[in-house]
Coordinates of C-alpha atoms in Angstrom, one line a residue:
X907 CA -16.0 7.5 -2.0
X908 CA -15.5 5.9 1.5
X909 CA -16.3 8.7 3.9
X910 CA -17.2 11.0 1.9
X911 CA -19.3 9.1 0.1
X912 CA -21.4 8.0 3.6
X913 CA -21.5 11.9 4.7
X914 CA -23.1 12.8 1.0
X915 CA -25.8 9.9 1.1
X916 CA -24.3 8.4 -2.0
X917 CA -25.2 4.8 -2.0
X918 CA -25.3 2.0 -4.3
X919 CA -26.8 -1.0 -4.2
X920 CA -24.3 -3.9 -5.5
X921 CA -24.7 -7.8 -6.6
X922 CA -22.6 -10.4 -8.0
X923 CA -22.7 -8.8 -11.4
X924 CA -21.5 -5.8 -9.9
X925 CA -17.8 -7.1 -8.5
X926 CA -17.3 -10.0 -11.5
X927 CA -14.3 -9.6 -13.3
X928 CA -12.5 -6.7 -10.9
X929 CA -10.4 -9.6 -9.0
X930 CA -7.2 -8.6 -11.3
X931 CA -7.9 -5.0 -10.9
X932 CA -6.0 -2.6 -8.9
X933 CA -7.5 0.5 -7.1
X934 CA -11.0 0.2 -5.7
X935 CA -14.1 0.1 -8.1
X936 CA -16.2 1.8 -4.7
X937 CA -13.5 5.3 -5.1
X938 CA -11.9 6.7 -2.3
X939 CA -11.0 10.4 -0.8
X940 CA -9.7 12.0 1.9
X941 CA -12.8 13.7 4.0
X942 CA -12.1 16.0 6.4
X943 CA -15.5 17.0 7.3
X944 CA -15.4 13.4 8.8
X945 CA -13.1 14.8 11.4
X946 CA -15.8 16.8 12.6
X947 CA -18.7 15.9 15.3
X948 CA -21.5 17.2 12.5
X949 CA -19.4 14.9 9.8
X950 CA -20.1 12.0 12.2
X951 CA -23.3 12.8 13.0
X952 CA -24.3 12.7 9.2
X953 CA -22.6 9.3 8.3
X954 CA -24.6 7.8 11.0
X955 CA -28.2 9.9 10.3
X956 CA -27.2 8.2 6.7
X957 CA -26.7 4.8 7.8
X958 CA -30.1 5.0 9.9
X959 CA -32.1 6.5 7.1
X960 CA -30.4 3.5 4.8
X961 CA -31.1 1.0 7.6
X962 CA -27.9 -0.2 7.4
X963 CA -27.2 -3.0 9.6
X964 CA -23.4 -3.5 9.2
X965 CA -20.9 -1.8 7.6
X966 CA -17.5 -2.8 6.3
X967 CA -14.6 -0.5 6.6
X968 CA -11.6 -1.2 4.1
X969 CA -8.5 0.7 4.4
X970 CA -6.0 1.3 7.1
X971 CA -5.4 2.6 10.5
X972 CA -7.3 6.1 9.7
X973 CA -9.9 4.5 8.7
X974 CA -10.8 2.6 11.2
X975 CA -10.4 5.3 13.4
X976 CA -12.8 6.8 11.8
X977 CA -15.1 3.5 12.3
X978 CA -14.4 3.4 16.0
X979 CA -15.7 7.3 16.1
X980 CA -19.0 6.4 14.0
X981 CA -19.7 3.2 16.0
X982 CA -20.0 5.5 19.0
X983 CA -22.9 7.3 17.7
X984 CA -24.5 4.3 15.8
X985 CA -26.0 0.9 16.5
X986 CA -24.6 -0.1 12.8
X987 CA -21.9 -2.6 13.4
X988 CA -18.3 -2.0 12.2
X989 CA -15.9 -4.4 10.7
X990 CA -12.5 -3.8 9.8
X991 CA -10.7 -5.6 6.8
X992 CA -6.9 -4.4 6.6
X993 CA -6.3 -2.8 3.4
X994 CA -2.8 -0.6 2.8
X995 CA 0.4 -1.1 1.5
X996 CA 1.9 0.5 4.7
X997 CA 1.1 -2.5 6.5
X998 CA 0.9 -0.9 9.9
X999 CA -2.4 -2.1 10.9
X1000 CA -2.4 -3.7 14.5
X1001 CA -3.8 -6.9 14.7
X1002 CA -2.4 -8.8 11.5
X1003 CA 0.4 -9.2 10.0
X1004 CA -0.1 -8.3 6.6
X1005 CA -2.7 -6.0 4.8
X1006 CA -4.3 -6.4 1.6
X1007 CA -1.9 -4.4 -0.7
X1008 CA 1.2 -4.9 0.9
X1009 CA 2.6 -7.9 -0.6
X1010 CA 1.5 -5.8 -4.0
X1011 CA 3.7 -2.8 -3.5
X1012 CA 6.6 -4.8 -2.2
X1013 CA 6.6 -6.5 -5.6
X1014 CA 5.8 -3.3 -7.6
X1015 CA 8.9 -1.5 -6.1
X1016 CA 11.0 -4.6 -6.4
X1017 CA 10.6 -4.9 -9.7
X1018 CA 11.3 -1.7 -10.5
X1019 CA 14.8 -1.6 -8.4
X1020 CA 15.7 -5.1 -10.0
X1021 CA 15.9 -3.0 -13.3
X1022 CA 17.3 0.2 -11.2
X1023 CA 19.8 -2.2 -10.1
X1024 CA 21.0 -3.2 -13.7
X1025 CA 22.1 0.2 -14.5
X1026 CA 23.8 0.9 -10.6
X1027 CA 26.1 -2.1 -11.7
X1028 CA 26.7 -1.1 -15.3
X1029 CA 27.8 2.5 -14.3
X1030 CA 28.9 2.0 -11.0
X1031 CA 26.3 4.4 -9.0
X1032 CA 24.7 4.4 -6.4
X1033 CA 20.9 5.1 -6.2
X1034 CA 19.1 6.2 -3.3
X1035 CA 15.5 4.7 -4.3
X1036 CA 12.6 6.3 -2.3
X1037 CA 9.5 4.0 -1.4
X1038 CA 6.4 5.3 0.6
X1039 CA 6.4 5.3 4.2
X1040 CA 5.3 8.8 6.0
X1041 CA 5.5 7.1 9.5
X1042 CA 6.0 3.5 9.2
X1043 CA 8.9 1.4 7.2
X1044 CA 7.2 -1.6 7.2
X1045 CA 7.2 -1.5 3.0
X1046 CA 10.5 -0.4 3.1
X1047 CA 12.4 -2.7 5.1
X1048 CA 10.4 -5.6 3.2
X1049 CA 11.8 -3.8 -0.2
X1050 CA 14.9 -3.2 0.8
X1051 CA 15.6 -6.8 2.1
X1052 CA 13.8 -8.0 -1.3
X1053 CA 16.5 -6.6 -3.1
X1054 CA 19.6 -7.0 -1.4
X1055 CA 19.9 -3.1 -0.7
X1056 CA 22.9 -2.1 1.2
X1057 CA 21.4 0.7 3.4
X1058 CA 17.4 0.6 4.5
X1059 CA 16.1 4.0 5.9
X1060 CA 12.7 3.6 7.8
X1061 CA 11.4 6.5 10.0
X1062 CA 11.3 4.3 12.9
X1063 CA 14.9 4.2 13.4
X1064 CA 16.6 7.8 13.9
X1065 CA 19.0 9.0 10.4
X1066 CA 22.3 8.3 11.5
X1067 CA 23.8 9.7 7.9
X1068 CA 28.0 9.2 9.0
X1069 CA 27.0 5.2 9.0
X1070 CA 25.5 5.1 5.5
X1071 CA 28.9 7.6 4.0
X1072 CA 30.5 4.6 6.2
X1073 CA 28.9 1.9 5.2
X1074 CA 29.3 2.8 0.7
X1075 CA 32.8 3.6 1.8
X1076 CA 33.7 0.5 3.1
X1077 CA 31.5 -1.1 0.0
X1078 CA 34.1 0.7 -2.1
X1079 CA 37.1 0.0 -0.6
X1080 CA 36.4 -4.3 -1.2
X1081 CA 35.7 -3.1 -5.0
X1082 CA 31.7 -2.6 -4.7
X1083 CA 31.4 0.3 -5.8
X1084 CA 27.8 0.0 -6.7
X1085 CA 24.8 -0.3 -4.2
X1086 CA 21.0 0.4 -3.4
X1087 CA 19.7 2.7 -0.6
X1088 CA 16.3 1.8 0.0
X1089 CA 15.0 4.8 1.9
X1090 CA 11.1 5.6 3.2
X1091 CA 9.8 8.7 2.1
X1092 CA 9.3 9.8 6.2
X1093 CA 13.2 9.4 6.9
X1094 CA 13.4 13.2 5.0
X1095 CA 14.7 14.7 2.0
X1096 CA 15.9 12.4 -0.1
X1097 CA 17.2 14.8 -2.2
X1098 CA 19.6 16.4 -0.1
X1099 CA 20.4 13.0 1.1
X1100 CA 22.1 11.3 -2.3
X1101 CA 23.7 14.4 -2.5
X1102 CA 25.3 14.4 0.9
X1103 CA 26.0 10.6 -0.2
X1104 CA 27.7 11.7 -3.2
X1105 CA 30.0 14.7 -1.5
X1106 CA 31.0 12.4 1.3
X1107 CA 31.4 8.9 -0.3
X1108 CA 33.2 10.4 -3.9
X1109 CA 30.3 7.5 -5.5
X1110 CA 28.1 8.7 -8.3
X1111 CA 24.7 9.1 -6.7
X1112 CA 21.4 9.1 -8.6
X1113 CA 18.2 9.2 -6.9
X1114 CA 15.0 7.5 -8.0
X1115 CA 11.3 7.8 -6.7
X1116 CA 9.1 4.5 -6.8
X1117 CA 5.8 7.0 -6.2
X1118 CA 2.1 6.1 -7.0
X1119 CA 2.9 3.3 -9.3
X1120 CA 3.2 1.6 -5.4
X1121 CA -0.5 2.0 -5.0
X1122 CA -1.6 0.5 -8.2
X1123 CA -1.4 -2.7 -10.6
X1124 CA -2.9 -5.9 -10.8
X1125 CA -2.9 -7.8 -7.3
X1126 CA -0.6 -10.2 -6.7
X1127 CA -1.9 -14.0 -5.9
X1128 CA -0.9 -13.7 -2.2
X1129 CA -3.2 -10.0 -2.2
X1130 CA -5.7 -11.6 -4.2
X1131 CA -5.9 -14.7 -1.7
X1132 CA -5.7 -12.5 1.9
X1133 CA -8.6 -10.0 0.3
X1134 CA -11.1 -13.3 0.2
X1135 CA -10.2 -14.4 3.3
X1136 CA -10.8 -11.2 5.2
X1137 CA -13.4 -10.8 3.2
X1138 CA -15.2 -13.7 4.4
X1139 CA -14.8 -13.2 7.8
X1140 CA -16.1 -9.8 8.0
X1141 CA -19.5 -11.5 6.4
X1142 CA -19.6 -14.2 8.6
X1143 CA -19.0 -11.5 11.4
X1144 CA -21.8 -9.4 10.2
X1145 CA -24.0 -12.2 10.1
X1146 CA -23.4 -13.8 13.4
X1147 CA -24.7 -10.5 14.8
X1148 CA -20.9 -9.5 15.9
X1149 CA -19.2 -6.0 15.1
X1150 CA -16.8 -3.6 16.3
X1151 CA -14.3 -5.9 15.2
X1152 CA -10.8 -5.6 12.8
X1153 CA -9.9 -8.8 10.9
X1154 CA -6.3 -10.2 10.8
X1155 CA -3.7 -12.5 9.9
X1156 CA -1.7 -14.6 12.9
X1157 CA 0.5 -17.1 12.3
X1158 CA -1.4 -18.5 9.0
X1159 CA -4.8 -18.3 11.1
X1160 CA -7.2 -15.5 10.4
X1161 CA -8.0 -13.5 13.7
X1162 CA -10.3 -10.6 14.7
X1163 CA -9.3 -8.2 17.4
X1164 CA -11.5 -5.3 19.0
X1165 CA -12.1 -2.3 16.7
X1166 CA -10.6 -0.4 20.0
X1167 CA -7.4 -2.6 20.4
X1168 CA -6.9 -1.8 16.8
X1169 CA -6.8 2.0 17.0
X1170 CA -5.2 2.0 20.5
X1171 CA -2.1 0.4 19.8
X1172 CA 0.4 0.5 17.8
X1173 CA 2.3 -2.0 15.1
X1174 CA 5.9 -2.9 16.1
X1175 CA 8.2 -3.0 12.9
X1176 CA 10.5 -6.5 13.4
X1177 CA 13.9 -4.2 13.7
X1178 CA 15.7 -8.1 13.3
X1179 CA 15.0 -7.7 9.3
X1180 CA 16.9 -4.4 9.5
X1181 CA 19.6 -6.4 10.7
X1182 CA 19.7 -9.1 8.5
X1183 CA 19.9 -6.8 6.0
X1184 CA 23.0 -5.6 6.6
X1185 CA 24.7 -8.9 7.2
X1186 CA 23.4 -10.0 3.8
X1187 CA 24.4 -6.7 2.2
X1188 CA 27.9 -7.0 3.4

């Protein structure tokens, strides 16, 4: 149960037989939870009395930039070495390019706005479709290019709500009078945003929430393909005596960066997709 599971001294000892046949399985077999005694100096000082007592030499920290801030806390008060492997469909982990998960929640919410899509046209709506994304619209500008939508809302980029009344307007006016809004779930309340849509555009707005199916499903082959490659790194890290490290994806190559450089920096979302989302939209 990640952190949780550290701090509580539950342990269990794994071996071939115990990961064969979960490679088309979605979730995590290990468990996960959110663990906010981890936030705390006693938290920290437990997971590492644990890993001691467990004579743990290396540990391997799937999950996303929380986590690994949590790994960079716990390596100061441990000799147990840390490596990261990039696991969450936000994507926003610094030091690759793409996270184990991603490239599964961009095709789970594609292929539900492909369908969403089918009914826009037929009744000539428009449907504001939110995706995850708290803080980061790395999954949604990859969605919303995926599926041709005609607005993208990321957090990253302040609302500006007279361009998108502008934008369906102008849709309408050359006879589209269908479209997609592909919106993060940090830009605000959707909600109140398809209806402001609707009372300043005259379209028929619906709205539509992707939610937790994002975080499920059977990987897809690219997921399946980065999650052994990262995952053989981090051994070969672990082996070679070398920790403290996050593994990556640059330019085709797999990459490790500091555990430090990881945490202290922060992932810049390629605005340029943004852009060539409008100009294919139009």
């Amino acid at each position: 149960r990640g952190w949780e599971g550290l701090i509580k001294n539950r342990f269990r000892r794994l071996d071939p037989r115990s990961v064969g046949g979960i490679i088309q399985t979605g979730g995590t077999i290990l468990l996960t939870s959110r663990c906010p005694e981890f936030r705390t100096p006693e938290g920290i000082r437990k997971a590492a009395e644990n890993l001691a007592a467990n004579k743990v030499d290396g540990l391997v920290v799937i999950g996303g930039d929380g986590s690994f801030k949590g790994a960079l806390e716990l390596s100061r008060e441990t000799e147990t070495l840390m490596v990261g492997v990039p696991a969450t469909i936000d994507n926003d982990v610094y030091g690759t390019e793409e996270t184990i998960g991603f490239d599964t929640a961009v095709n789970t919410a594609v292929a539900e706005i492909d369908k969403i899509r089918d009914t826009a046209i037929s009744h000539e709506r428009v449907f504001v479709v939110e995706v995850m994304g708290r803080k980061r619209g790395f999954l949604a500008s990859a969605v919303g290019l995926t599926v041709g939508a005609e607005v993208i809302l990321v957090p990253e980029v302040p609302l500006n709500k007279q361009e998108v009344f502008e934008t369906i307007k102008a849709n309408a006016a050359k006879g589209k009078r269908s479209g997609i809004v592909v919106a993060a779930e940090g830009i605000g309340d959707t909600r109140r945003l398809a209806k402001e849509i609707e009372e300043n555009t005259g379209a028929e707005v619906r709205l539509s929430i992707v939610g937790y199916a994002q975080r499920g499903g059977s990987p897809t082959a690219r997921s399946r393909l980065l999650a052994s490659l990262f995952a053989s790194e981090a051994v070969n890290l672990l082996a070679e005596g070398i920790g403290n490290r996050v593994v990556g994806l640059q330019k085709g190559e797999i990459t490790t960066i500091s555990l430090e450089e990881s945490c202290s920096k922060q992932k810049p979302l390629n605005l340029e997709l943004l852009k060539l989302a409008r100009v294919l939209a139009t």
